[in-house]
Coordinates of C-alpha atoms and ligand atoms in Angstrom, one line a residue:
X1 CA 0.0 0.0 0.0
X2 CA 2.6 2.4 0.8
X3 CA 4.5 1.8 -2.4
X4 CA 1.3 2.5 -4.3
X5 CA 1.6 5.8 -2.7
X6 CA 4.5 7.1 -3.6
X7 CA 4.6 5.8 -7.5
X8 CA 1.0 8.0 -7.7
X9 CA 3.3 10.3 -6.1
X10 CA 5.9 9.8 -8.8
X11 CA 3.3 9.6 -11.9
X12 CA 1.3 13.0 -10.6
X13 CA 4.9 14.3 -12.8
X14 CA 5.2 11.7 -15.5
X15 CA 1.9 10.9 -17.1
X16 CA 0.9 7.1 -16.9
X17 CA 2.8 5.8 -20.2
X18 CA 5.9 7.1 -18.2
X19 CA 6.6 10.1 -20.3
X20 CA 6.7 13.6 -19.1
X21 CA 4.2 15.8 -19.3
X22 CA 4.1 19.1 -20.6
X23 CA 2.4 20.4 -17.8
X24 CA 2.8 24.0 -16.7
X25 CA 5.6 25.0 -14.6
X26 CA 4.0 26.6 -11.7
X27 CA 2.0 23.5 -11.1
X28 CA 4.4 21.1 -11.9
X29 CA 5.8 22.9 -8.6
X30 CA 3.1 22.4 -6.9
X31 CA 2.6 18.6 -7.2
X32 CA 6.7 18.4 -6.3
X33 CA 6.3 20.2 -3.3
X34 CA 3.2 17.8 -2.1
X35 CA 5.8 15.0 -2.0
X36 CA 8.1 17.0 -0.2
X37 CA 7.1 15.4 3.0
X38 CA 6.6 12.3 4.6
X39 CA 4.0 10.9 7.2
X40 CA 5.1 8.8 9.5
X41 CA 3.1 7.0 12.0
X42 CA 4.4 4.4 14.5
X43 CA 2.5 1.6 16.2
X44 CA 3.4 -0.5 19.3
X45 CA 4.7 -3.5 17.6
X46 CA 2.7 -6.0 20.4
X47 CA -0.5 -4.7 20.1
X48 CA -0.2 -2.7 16.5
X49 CA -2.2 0.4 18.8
X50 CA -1.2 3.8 17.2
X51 CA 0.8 5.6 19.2
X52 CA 1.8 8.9 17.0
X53 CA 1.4 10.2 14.0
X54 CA 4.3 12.7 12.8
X55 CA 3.0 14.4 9.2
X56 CA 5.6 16.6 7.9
X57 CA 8.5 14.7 8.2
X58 CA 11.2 15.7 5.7
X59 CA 12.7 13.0 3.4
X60 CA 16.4 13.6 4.3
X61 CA 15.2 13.0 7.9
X62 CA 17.3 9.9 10.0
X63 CA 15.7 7.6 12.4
X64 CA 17.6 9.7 15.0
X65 CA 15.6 12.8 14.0
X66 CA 12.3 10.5 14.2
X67 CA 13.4 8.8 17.8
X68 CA 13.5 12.5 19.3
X69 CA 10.3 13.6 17.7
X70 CA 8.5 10.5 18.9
X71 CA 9.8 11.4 22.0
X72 CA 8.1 14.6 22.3
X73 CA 5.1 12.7 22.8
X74 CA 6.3 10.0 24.6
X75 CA 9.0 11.5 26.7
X76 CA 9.5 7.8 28.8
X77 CA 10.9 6.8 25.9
X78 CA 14.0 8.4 25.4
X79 CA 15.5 8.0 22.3
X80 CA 18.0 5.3 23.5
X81 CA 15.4 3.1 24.3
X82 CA 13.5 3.2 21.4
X83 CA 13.9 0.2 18.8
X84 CA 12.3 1.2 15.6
X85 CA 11.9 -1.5 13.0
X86 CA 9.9 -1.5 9.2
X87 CA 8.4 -5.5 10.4
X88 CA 7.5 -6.0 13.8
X89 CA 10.1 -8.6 14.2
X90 CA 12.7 -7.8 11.8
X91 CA 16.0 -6.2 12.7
X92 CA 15.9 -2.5 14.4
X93 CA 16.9 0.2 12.0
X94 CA 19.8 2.6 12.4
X95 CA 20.3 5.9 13.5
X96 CA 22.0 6.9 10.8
X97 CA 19.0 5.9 7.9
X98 CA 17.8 8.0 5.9
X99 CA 13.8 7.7 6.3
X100 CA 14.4 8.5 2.3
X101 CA 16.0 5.8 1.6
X102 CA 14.3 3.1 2.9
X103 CA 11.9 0.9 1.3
X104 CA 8.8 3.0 2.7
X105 CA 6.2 5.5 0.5
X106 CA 5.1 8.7 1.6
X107 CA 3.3 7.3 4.2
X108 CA 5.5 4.8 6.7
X109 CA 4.7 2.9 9.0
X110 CA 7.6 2.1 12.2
X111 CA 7.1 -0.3 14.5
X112 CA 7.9 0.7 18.0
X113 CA 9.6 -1.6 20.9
X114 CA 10.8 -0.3 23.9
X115 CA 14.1 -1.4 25.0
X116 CA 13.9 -0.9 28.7
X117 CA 15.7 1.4 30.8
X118 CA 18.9 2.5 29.4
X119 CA 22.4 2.9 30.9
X120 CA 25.8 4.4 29.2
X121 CA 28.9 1.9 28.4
X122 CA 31.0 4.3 30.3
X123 CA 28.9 4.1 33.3
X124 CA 28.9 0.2 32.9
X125 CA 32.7 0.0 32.8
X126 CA 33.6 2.1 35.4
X127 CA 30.6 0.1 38.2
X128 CA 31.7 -2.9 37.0
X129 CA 35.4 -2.6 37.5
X130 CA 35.5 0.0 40.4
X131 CA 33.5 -2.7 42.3
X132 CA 36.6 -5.4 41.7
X133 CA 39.4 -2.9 42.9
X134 CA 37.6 -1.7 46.1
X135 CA 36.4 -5.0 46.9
X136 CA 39.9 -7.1 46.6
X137 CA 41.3 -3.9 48.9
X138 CA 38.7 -4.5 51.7
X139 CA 40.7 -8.2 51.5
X140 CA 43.9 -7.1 51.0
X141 CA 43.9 -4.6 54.3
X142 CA 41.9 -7.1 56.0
X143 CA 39.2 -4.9 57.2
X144 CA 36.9 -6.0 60.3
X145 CA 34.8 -9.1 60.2
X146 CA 36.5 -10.7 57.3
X147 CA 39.3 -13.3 58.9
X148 CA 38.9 -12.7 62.4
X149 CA 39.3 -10.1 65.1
X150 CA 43.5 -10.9 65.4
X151 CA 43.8 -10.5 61.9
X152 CA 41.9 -6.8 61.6
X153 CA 44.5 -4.6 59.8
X154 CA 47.6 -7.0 59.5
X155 CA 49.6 -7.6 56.5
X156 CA 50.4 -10.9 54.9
X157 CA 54.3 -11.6 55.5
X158 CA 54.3 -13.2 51.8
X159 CA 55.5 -10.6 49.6
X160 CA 54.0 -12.2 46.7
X161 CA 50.6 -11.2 48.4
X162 CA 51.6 -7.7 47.7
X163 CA 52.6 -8.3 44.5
X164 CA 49.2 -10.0 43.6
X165 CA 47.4 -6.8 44.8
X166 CA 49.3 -4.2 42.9
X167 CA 48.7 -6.7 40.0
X168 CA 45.6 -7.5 40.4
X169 CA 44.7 -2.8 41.3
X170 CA 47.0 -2.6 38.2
X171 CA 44.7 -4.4 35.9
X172 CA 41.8 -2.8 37.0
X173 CA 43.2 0.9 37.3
X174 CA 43.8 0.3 33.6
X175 CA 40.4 -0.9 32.4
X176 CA 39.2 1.9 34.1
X177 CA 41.6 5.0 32.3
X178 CA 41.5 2.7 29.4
X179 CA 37.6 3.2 29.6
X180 CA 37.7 6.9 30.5
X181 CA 40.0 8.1 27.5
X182 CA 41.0 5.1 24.8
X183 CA 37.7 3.3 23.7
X184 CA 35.8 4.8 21.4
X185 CA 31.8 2.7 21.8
X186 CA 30.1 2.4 18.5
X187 CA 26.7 2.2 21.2
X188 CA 25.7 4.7 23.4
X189 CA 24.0 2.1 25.8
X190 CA 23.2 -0.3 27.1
X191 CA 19.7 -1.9 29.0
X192 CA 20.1 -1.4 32.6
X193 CA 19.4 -4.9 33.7
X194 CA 22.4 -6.5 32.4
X195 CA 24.5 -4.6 34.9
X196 CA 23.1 -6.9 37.4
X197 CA 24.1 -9.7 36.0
X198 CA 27.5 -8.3 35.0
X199 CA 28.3 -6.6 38.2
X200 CA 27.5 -10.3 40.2
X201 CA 29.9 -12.1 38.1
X202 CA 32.6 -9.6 38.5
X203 CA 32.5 -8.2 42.0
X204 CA 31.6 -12.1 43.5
X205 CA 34.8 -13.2 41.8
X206 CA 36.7 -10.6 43.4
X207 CA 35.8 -11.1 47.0
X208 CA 35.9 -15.2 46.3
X209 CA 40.0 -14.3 44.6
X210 CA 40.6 -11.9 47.5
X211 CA 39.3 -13.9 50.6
X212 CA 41.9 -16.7 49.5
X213 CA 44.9 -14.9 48.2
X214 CA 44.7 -12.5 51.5
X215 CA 43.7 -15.2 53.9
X216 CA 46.0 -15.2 57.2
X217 CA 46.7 -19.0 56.1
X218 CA 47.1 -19.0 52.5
X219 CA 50.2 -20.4 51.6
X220 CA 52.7 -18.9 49.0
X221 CA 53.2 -21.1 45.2
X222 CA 55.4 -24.5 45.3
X223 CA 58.5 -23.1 43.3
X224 CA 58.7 -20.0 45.3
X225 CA 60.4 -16.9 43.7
X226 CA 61.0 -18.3 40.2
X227 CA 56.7 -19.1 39.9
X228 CA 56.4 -15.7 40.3
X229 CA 58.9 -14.5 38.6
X230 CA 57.3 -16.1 35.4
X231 CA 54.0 -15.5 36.2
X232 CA 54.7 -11.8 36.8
X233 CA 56.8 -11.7 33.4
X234 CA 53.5 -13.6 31.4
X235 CA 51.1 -11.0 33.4
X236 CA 53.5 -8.0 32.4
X237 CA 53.5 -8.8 28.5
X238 CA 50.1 -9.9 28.2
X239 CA 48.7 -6.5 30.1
X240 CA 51.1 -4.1 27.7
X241 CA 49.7 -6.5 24.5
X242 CA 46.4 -5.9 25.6
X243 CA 47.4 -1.8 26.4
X244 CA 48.5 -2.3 22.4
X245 CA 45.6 -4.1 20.9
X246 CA 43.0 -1.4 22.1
X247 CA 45.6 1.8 21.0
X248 CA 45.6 0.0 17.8
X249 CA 41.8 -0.5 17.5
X250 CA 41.4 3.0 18.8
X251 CA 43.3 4.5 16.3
X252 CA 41.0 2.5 13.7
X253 CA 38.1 4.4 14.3
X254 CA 38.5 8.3 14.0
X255 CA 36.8 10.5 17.0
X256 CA 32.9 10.6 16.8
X257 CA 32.7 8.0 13.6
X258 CA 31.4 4.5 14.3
X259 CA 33.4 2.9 10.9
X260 CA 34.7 -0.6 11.7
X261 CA 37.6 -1.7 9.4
X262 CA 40.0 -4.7 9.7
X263 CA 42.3 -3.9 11.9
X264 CA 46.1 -4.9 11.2
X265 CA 49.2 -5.1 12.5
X266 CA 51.2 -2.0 13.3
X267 CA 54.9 -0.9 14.4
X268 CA 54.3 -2.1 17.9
X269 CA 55.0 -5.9 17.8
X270 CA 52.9 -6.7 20.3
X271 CA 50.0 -5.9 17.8
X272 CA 51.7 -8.7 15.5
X273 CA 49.1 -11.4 17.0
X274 CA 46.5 -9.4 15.0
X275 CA 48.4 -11.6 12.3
X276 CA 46.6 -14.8 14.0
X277 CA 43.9 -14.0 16.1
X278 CA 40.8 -11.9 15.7
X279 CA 40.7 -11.0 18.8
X280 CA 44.2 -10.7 20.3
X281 CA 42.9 -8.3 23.2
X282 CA 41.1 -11.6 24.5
X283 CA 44.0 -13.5 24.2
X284 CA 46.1 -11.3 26.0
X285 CA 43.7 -10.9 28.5
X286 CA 43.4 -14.5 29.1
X287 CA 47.0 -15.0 29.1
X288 CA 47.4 -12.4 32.1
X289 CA 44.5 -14.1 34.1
X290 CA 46.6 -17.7 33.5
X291 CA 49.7 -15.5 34.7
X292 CA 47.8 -14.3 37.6
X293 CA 46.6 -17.8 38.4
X294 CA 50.4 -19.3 38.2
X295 CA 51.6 -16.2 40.6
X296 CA 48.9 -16.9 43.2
X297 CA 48.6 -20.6 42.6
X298 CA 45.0 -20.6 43.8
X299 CA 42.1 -22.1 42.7
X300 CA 39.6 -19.2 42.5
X301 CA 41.7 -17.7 40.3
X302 CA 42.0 -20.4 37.9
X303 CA 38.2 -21.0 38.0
X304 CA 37.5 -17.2 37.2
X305 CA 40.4 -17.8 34.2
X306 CA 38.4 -20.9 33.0
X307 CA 35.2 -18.7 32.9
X308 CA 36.4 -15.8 31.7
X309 CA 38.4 -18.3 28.3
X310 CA 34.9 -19.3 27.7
X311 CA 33.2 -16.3 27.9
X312 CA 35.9 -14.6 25.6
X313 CA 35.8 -17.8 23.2
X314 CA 32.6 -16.8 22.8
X315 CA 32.7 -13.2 21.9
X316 CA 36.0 -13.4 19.8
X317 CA 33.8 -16.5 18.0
X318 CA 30.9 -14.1 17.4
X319 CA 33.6 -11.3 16.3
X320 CA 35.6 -13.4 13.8
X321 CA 32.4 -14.3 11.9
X322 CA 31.1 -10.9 11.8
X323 CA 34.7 -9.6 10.2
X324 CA 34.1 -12.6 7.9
X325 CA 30.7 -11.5 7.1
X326 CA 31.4 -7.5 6.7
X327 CA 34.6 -8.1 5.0
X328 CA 35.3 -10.1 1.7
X329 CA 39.1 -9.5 1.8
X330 CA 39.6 -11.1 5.7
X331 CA 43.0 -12.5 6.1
X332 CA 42.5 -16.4 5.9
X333 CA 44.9 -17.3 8.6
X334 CA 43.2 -15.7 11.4
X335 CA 41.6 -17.6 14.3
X336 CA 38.9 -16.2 16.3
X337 CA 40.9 -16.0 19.9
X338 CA 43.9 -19.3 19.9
X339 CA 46.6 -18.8 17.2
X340 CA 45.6 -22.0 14.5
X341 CA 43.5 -23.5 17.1
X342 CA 40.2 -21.9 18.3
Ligands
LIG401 N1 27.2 -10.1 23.4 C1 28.3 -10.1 22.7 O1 28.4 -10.7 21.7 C2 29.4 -9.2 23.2 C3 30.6 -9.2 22.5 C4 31.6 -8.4 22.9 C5 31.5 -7.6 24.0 N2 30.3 -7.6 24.7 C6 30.2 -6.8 25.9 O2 31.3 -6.0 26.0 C7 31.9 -6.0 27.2 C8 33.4 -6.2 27.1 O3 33.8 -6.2 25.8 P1 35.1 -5.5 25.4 O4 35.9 -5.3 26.7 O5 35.8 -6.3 24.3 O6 34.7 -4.1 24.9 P2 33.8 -3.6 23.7 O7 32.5 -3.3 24.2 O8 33.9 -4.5 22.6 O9 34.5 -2.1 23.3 C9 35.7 -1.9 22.8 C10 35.8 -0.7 21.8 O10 36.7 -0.9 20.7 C11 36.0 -0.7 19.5 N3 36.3 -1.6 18.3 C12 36.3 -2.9 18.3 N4 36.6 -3.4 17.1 C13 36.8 -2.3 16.3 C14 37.1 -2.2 14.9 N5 37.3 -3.2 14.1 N6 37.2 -0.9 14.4 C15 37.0 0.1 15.2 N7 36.7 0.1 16.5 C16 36.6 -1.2 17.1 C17 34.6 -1.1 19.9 O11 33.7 -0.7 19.0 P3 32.2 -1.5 18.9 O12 31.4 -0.9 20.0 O13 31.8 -1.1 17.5 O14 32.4 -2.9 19.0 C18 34.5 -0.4 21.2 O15 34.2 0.9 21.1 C19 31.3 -7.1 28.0 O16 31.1 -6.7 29.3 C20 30.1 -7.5 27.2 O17 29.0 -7.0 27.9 C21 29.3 -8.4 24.3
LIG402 C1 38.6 -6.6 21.6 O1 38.7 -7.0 20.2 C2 37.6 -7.2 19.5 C3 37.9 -7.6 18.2 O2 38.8 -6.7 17.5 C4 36.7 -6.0 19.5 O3 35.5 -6.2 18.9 C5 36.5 -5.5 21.0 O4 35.8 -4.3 21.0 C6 37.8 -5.3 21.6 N1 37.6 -4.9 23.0 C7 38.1 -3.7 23.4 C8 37.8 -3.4 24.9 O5 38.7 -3.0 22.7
LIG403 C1 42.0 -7.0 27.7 O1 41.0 -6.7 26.8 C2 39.7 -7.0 27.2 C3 38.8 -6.8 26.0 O2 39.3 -6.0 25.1 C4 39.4 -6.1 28.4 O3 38.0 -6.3 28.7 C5 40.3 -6.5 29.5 O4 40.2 -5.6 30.6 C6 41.8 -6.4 29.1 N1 42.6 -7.3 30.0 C7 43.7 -6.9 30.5 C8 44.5 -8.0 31.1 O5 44.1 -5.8 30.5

């Protein structure tokens, strides 16, 4: 129906046979200027009721321009919460399409889902790892009511003990400056409710890590100084890789844009992995947990290593096929996370 429109739209112009018409100027004018807009209306896409009507809407207009002027009438739903689709169940469109463009008439109809309550990625970042880095300290300075009233305020006499805490407060100091002023999110948000789950997995590990590694009994690894000597060595290179891989994708994407290109190997050489792996930030970052593990040599650790493989196994997965999808010209060799493995 709404095609229909827009060819009489087209034909008002042409004459039915296609050819022009000689029709005078000044009305030729007129009929241009009737198709100068667009109405659109959108309907809840569960129960199809109307819920605006927008007439007036210039063609050039994006779906961002639409989300705030359905707002207006709707101000609970922000734009960020809005998902506005052409079929009820098909895929939500863009911000940046053109309502022009797509294959609407005159008249379009949107179908409106509301995505819940919204929350910013930086906000995310910055509860989910602040939580991590305040929690492990309670442990690490043995606060009241965690180990015992002897134990309030006592330091362990292992010294790799320290070194676990300014490794593990290193790691997390960095997501958090890394959040602050190096990524660059192609999303503005995110729905509220996954912080829950997000924030559980991440602040429970923490405390379960800390309480052992800062326990008044916990003993230090089997081969002493050299275990965590290699583990700190595998921890340091895999947390200045990981530093690398997101300057690298950083640099990919120019302030503002949301482009996504393949991204290569640079100068630094601990980008070369980028030669293997889709995802070489995962990598590293698995790598330093497994050198964490080995420094600590304690089985929270290892669990929340285990976890956090599969987790990233499944992310770099989804990632490599993407970049296979998007890009024709994707460099053959690359795995999604393991060099010629996985
Ligand atoms: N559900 C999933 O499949 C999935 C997958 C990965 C991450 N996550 C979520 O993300 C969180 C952690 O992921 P993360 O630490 O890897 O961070 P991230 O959310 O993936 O963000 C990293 C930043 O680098 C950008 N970037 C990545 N590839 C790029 C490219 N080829 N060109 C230009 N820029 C690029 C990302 O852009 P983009 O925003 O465009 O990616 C993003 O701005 C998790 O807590 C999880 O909730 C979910
Ligand atoms: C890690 O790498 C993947 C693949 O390049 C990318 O999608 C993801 O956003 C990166 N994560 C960060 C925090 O840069
Ligand atoms: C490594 O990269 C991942 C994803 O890009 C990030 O979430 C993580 O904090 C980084 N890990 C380390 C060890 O810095």
């Amino acid at each position: 129906m709404d095609i229909s429109l827009s060819m009489v739209a087209k034909e008002a112009h042409q004459g039915l046979d296609g050819l022009p018409m000689p029709v005078p100027h000044k009305i030729a004018k007129k009929h241009k200027k009737a198709v100068l807009f667009f109405e659109v209306e959108i309907l809840d896409a569960k129960t199809r009721e109307k819920l605006c009507f927008l007439d007036k809407v210039e063609p050039q207009a994006t779906i961002a321009e639409i989300k705030n002027l359905f707002t207006k009438t709707h101000p609970q739903w922000y734009p960020a919460r809005q998902s506005l689709r052409l079929d009820p169940k098909g895929k939500s469109l863009k911000d940046e399409d053109v309502l022009q463009k797509l294959p609407v008439g005159t008249t379009a109809t949107l179908f409106f889902r509301d995505l819940g309550a919204q929350i910013s990625w930086v906000t995310v970042f910055l509860t989910e790892y602040a939580g991590p880095l305040f929690i492990y300290l309670l442990f690490y300075f043995r606060v009241p009511f965690i180990y015992g009233h002897k134990y309030d305020f006592t330091s362990s006499r292992h010294t790799v003990v320290h070194l676990a805490c300014i490794c593990h407060s290193f790691h997390y100091i960095k997501r958090l400056l890394e959040t602050l002023f190096v990524h660059r999110f192609s999303h503005g948000t995110m729905p509220l409710r996954n912080i829950f789950k997000n924030c559980t997995y991440y602040w429970g590990f923490a405390a379960w890590m800390a309480y052992y590694i800062n326990h008044p009994l916990y003993t230090p690894p089997t081969y002493g100084t050299q275990q965590v000597k290699l583990a700190l060595t595998i921890f340091v290179i895999c947390q200045i890789g990981n530093f690398s891989i997101h300057m690298a994708l950083r640099d990919l994407r120019p302030a503002g844009s949301k482009t996504r290109k393949i991204p290569y190997p640079t100068k630094n050489p601990f980008t070369w992995l980028f030669l293997l792996v889709s995802c070489p930030n995962y990598t590293y970052e698995v790598g330093s947990w497994i050198g964490f593990a080995i420094m600590t040599q304690c089985v929270p650790v290892a669990l929340f290593s285990l976890v956090g493989f599969t987790q990233m196994t499944i992310w770099a997965k989804g990632k490599h096929r993407s970049y296979l999808k998007e890009f024709r010209d994707y460099p053959p060799l690359r795995m999604p996370i393991i060099p010629f493995l996985l």
